[in-house]
JSON list of C-alpha atoms and ligand atoms in Angstrom, two decimals:
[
{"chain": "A", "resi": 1, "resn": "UNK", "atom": "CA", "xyz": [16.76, -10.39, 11.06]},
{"chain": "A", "resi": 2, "resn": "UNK", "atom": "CA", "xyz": [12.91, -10.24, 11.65]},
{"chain": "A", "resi": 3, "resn": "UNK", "atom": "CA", "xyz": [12.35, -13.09, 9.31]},
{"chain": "A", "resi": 4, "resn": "UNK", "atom": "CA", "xyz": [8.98, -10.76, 8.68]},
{"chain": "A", "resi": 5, "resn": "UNK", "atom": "CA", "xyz": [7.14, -11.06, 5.29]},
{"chain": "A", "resi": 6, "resn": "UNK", "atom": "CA", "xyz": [5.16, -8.36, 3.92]},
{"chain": "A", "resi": 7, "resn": "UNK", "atom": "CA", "xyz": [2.71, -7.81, 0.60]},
{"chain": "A", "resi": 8, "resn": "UNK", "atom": "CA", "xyz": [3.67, -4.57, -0.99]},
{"chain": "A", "resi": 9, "resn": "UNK", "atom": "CA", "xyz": [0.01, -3.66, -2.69]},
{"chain": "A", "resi": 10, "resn": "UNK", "atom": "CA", "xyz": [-0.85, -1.71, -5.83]},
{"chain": "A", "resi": 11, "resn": "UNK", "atom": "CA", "xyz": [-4.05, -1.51, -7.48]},
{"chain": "A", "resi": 12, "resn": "UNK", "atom": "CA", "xyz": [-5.11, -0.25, -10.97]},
{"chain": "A", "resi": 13, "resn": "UNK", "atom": "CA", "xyz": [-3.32, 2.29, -12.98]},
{"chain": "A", "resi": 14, "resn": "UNK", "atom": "CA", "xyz": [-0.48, 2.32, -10.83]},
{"chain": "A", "resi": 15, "resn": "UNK", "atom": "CA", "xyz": [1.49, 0.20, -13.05]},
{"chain": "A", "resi": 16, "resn": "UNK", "atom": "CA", "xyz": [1.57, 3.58, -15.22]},
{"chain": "A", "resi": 17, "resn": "UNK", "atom": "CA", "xyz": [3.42, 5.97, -12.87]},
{"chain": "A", "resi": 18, "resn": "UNK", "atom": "CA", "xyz": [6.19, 7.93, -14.43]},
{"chain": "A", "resi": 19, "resn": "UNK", "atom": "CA", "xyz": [4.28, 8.68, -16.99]},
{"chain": "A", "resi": 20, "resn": "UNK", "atom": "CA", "xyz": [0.57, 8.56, -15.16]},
{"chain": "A", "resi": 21, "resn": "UNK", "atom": "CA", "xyz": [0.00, 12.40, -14.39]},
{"chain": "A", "resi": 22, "resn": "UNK", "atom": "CA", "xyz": [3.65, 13.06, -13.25]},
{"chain": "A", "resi": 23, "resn": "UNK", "atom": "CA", "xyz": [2.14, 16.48, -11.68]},
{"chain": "A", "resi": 24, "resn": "UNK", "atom": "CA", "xyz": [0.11, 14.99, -9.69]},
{"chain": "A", "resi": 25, "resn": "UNK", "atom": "CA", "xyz": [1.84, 11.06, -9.16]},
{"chain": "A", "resi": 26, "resn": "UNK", "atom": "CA", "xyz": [5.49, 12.12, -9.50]},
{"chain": "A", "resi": 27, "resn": "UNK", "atom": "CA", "xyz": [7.78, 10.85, -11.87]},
{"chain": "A", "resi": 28, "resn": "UNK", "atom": "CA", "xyz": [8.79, 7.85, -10.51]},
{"chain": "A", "resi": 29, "resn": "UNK", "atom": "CA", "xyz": [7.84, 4.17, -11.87]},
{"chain": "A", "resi": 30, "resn": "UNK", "atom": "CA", "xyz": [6.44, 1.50, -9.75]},
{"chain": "A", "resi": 31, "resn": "UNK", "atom": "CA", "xyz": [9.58, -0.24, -10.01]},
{"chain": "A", "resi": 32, "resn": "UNK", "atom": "CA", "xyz": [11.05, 2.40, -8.88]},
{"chain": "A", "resi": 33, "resn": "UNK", "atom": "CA", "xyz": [9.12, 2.78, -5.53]},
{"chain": "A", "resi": 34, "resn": "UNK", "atom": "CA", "xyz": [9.52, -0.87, -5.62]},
{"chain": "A", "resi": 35, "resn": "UNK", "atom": "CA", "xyz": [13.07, -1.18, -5.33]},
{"chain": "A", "resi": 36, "resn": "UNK", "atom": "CA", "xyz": [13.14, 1.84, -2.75]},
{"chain": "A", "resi": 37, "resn": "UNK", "atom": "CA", "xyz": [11.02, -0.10, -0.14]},
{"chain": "A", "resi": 38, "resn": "UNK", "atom": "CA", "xyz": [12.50, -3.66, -0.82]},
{"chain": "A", "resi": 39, "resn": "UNK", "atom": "CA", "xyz": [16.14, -1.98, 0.12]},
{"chain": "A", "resi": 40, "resn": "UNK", "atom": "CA", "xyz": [14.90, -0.08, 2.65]},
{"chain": "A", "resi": 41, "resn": "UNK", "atom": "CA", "xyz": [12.95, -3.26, 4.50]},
{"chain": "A", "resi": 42, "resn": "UNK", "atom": "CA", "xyz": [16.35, -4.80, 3.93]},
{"chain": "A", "resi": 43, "resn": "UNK", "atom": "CA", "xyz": [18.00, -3.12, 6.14]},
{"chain": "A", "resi": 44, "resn": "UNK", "atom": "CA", "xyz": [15.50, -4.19, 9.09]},
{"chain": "A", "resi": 45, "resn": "UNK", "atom": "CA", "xyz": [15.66, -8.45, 7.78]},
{"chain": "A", "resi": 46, "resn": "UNK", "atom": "CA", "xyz": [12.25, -7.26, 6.54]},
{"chain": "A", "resi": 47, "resn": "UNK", "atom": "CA", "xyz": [10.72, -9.02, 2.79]},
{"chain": "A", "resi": 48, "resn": "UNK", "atom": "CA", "xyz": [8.90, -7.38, 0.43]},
{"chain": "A", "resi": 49, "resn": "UNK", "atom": "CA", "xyz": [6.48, -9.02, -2.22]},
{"chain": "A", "resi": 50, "resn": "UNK", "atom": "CA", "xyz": [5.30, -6.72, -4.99]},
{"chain": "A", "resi": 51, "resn": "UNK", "atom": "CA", "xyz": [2.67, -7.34, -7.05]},
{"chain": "A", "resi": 52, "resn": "UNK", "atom": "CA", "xyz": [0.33, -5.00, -9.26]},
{"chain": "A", "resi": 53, "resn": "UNK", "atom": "CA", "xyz": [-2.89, -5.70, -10.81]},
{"chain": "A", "resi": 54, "resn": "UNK", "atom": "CA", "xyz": [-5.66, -3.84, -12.26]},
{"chain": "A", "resi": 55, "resn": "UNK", "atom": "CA", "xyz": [-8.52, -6.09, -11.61]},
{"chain": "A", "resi": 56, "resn": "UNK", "atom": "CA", "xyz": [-10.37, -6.20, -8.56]},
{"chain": "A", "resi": 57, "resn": "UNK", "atom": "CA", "xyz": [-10.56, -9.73, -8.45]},
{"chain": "A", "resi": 58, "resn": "UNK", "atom": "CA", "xyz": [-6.95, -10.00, -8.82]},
{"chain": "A", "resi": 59, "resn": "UNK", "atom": "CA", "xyz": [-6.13, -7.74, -5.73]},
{"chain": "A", "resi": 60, "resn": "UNK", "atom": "CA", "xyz": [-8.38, -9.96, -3.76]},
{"chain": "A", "resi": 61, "resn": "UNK", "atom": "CA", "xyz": [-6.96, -13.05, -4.89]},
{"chain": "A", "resi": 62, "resn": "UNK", "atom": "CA", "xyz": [-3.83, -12.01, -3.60]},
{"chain": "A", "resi": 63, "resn": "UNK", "atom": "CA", "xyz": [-4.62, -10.63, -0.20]},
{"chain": "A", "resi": 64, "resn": "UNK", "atom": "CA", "xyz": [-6.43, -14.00, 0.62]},
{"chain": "A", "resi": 65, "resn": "UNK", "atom": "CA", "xyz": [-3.12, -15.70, -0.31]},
{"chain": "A", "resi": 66, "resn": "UNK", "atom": "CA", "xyz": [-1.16, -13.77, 1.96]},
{"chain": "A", "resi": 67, "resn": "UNK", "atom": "CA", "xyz": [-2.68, -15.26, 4.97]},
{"chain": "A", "resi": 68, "resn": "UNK", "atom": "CA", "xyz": [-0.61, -17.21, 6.29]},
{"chain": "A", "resi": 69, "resn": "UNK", "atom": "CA", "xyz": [2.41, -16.31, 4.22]},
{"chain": "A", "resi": 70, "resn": "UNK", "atom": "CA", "xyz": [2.62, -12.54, 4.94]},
{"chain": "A", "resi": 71, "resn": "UNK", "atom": "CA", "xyz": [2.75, -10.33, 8.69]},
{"chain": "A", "resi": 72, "resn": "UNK", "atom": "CA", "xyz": [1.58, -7.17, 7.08]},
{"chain": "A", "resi": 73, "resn": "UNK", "atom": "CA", "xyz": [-0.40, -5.83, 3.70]},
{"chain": "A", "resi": 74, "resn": "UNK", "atom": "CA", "xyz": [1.69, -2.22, 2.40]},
{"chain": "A", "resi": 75, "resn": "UNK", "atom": "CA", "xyz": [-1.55, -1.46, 0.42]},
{"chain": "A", "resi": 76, "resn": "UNK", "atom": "CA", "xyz": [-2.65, 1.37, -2.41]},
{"chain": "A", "resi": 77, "resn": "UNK", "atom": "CA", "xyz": [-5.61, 0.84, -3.77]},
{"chain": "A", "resi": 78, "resn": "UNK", "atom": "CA", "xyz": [-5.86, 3.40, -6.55]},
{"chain": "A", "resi": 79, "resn": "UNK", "atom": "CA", "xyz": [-9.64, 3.88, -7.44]},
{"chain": "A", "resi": 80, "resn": "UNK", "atom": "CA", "xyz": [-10.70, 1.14, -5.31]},
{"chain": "A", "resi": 81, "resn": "UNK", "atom": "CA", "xyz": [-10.33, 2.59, -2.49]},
{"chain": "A", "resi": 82, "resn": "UNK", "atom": "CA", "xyz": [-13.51, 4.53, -2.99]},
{"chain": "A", "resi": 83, "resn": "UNK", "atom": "CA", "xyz": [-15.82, 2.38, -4.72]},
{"chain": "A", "resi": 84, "resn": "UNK", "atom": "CA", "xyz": [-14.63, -1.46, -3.56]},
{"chain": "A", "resi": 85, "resn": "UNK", "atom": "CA", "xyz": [-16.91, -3.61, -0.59]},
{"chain": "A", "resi": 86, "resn": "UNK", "atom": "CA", "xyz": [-15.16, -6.45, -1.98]},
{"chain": "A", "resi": 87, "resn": "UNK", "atom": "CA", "xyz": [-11.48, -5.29, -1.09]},
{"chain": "A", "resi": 88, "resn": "UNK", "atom": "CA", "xyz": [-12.98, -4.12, 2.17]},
{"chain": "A", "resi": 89, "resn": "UNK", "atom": "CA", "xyz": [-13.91, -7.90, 2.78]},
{"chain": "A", "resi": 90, "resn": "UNK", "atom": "CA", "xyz": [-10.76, -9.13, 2.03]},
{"chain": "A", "resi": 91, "resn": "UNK", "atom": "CA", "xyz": [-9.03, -7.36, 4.39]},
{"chain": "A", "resi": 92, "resn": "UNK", "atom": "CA", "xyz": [-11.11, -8.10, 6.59]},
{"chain": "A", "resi": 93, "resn": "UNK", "atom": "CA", "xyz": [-11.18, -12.16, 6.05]},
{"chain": "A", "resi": 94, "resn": "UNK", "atom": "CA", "xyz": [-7.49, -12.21, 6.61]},
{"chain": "A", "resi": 95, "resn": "UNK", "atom": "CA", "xyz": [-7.32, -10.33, 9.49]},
{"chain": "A", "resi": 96, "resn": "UNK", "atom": "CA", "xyz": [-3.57, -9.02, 8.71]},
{"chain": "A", "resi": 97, "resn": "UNK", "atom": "CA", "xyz": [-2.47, -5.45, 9.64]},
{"chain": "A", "resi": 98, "resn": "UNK", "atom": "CA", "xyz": [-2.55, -3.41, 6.27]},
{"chain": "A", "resi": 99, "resn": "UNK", "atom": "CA", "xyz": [-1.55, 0.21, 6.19]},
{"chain": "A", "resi": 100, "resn": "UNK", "atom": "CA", "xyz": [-3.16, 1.93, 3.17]},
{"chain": "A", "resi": 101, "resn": "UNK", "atom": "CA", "xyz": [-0.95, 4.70, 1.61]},
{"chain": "A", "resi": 102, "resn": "UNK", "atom": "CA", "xyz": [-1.96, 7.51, -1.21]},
{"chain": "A", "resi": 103, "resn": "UNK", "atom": "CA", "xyz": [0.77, 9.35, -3.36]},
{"chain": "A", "resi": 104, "resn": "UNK", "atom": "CA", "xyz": [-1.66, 12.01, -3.79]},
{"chain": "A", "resi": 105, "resn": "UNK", "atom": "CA", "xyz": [-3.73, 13.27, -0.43]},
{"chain": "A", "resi": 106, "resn": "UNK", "atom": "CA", "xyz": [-7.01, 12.10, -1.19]},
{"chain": "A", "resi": 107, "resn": "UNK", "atom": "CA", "xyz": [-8.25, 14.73, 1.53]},
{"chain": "A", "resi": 108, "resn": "UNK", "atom": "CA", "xyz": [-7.50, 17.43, -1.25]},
{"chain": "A", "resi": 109, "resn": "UNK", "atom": "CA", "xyz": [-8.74, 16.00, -4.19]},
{"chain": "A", "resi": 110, "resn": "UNK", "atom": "CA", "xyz": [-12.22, 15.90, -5.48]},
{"chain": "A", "resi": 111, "resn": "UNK", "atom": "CA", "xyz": [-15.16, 15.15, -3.27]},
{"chain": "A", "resi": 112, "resn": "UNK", "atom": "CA", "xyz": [-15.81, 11.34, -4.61]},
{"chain": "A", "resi": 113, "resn": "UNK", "atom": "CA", "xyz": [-12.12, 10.41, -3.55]},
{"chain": "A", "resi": 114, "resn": "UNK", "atom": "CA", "xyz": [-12.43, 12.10, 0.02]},
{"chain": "A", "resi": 115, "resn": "UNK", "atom": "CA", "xyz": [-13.49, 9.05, 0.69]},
{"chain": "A", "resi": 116, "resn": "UNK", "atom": "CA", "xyz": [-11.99, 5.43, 1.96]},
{"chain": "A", "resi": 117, "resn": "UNK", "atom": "CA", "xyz": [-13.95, 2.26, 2.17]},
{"chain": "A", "resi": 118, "resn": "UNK", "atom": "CA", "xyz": [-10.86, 0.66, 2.98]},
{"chain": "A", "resi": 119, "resn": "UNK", "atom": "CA", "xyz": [-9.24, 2.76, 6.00]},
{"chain": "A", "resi": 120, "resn": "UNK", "atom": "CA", "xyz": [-11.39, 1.72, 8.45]},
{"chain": "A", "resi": 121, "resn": "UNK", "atom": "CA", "xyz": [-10.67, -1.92, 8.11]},
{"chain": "A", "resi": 122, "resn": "UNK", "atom": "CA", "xyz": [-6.77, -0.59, 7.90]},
{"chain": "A", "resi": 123, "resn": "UNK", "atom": "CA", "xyz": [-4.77, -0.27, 11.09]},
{"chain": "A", "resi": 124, "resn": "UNK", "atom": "CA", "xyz": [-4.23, 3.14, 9.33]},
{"chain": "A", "resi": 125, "resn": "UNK", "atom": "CA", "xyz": [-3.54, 5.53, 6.10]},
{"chain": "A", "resi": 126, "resn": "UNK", "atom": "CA", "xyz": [-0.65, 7.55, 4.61]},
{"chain": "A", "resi": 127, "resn": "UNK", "atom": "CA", "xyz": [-1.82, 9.90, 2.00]},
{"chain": "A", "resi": 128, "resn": "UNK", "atom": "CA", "xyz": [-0.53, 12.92, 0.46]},
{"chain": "A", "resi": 129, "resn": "UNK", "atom": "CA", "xyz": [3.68, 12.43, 0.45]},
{"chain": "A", "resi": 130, "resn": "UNK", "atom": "CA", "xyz": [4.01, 11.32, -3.09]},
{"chain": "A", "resi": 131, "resn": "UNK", "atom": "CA", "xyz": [6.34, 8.27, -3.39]},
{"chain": "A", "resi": 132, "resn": "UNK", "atom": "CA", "xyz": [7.43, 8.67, 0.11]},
{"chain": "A", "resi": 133, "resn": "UNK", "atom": "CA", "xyz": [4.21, 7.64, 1.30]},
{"chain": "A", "resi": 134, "resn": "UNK", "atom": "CA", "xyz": [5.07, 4.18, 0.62]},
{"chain": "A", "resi": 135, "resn": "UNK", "atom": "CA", "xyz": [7.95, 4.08, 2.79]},
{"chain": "A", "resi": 136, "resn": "UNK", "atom": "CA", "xyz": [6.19, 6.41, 5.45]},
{"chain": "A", "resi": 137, "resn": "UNK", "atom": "CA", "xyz": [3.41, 3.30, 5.16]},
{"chain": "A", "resi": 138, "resn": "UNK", "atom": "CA", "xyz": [6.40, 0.81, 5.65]},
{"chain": "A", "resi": 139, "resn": "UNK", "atom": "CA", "xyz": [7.59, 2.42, 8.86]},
{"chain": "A", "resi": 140, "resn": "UNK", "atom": "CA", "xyz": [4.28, 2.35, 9.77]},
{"chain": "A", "resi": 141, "resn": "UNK", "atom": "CA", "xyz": [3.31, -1.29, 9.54]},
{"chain": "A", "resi": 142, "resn": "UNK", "atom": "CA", "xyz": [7.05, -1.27, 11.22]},
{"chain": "A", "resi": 143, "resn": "UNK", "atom": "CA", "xyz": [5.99, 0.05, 14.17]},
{"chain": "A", "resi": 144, "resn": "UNK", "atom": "CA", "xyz": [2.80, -2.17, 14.10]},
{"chain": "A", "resi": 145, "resn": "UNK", "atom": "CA", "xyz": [4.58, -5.41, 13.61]},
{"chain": "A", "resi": 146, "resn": "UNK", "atom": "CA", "xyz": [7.49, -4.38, 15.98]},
{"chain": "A", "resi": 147, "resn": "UNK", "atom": "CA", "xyz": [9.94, -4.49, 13.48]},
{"chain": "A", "resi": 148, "resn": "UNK", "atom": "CA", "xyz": [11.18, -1.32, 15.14]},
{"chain": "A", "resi": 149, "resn": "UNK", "atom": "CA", "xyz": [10.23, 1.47, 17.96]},
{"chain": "A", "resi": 150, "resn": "UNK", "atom": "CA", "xyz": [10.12, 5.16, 17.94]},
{"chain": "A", "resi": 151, "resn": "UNK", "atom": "CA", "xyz": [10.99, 8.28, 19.99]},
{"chain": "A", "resi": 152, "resn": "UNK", "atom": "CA", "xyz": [10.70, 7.15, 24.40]},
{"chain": "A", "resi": 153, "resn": "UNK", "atom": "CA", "xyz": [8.27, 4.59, 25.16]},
{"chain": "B", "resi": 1, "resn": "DQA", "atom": "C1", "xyz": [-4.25, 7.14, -5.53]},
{"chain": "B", "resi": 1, "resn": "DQA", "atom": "C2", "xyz": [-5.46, 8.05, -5.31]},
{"chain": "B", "resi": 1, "resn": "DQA", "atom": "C3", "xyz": [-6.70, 7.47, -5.99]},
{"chain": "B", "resi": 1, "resn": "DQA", "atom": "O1", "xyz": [-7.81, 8.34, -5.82]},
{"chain": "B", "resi": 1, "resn": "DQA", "atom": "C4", "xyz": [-6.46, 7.30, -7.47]},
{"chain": "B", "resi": 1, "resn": "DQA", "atom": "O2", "xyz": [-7.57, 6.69, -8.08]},
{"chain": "B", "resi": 1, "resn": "DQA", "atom": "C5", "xyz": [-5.22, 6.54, -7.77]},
{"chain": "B", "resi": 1, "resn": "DQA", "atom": "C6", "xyz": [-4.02, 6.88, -7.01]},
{"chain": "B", "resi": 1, "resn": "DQA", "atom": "C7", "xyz": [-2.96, 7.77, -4.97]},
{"chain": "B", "resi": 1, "resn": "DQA", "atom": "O3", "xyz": [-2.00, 7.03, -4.76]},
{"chain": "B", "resi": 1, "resn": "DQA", "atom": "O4", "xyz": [-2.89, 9.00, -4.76]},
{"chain": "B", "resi": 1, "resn": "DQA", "atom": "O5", "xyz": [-5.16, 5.70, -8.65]},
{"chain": "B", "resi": 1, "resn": "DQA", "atom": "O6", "xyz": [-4.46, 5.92, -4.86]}
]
């Protein structure tokens, strides 16, 4: 048991997946991807929190709760990620490890999503890996927290 506590993220439109552009976002719901990283942090005594909102002010609300509550942030920030200074300053006020993660790779998209305001206040980003990116994220903020190790040290 790592009695660890972590804030599993989603910003605006994500509460549509499954039917959101299924080309693109896959055809999985958010509960969905929900459930898949709540049993897999299970198995490591870790606890997930979801929560979804589509308002900025929303999101930020609940990363400055977190403080204090949660070890990590599991974070996708839909179109915020490219426009928001204000999610950018949350993260930052908490000072919590958050691991930003992208069903779609933002890298091969167009030109005005290349582009995080949010990564490099992140201790890093997963993009690209449709719903597994969330649990790539998870392993990730693993590692950070110590949850777990990989490979030789
Ligand atoms: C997204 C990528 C964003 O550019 C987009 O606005 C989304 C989803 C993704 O998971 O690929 O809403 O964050």
């Amino acid at each position: 048991m790592s009695g660890k506590n972590i804030l599993l993220l989603h910003g605006p439109n994500l509460n549509m997946l499954g039917k959101r552009e299924p080309g693109l976002y896959g055809t999985k719901t958010l509960k969905d991807i929900n459930m898949a990283v709540i049993d897999h942090a299970k198995e490591y005594g870790v606890k997930i929190y979801s929560r979804q909102s589509n308002h900025e002010g929303v999101l930020i609300d609940y990363i400055q709760k977190s403080k204090g509550y949660m070890h990590g942030i599991l974070f996708n920030p839909g179109a915020y990620t490219h426009t928001s200074i204000a999610l950018r300053d949350a993260i930052l006020s908490v000072s919590l490890p958050v691991v930003e993660v992208h069903l779609s790779n933002i890298y091969a998209r167009e030109e005005f999503r290349q582009h995080s305001l949010l990564a490099p206040v992140c201790v890093g980003q997963i993009s690209g890996f449709g719903w597994h990116s969330y649990l790539l994220g998870l392993e990730a903020l693993f590692l950070h927290l110590g949850v777990k190790t990989f490979g030789k040290n």
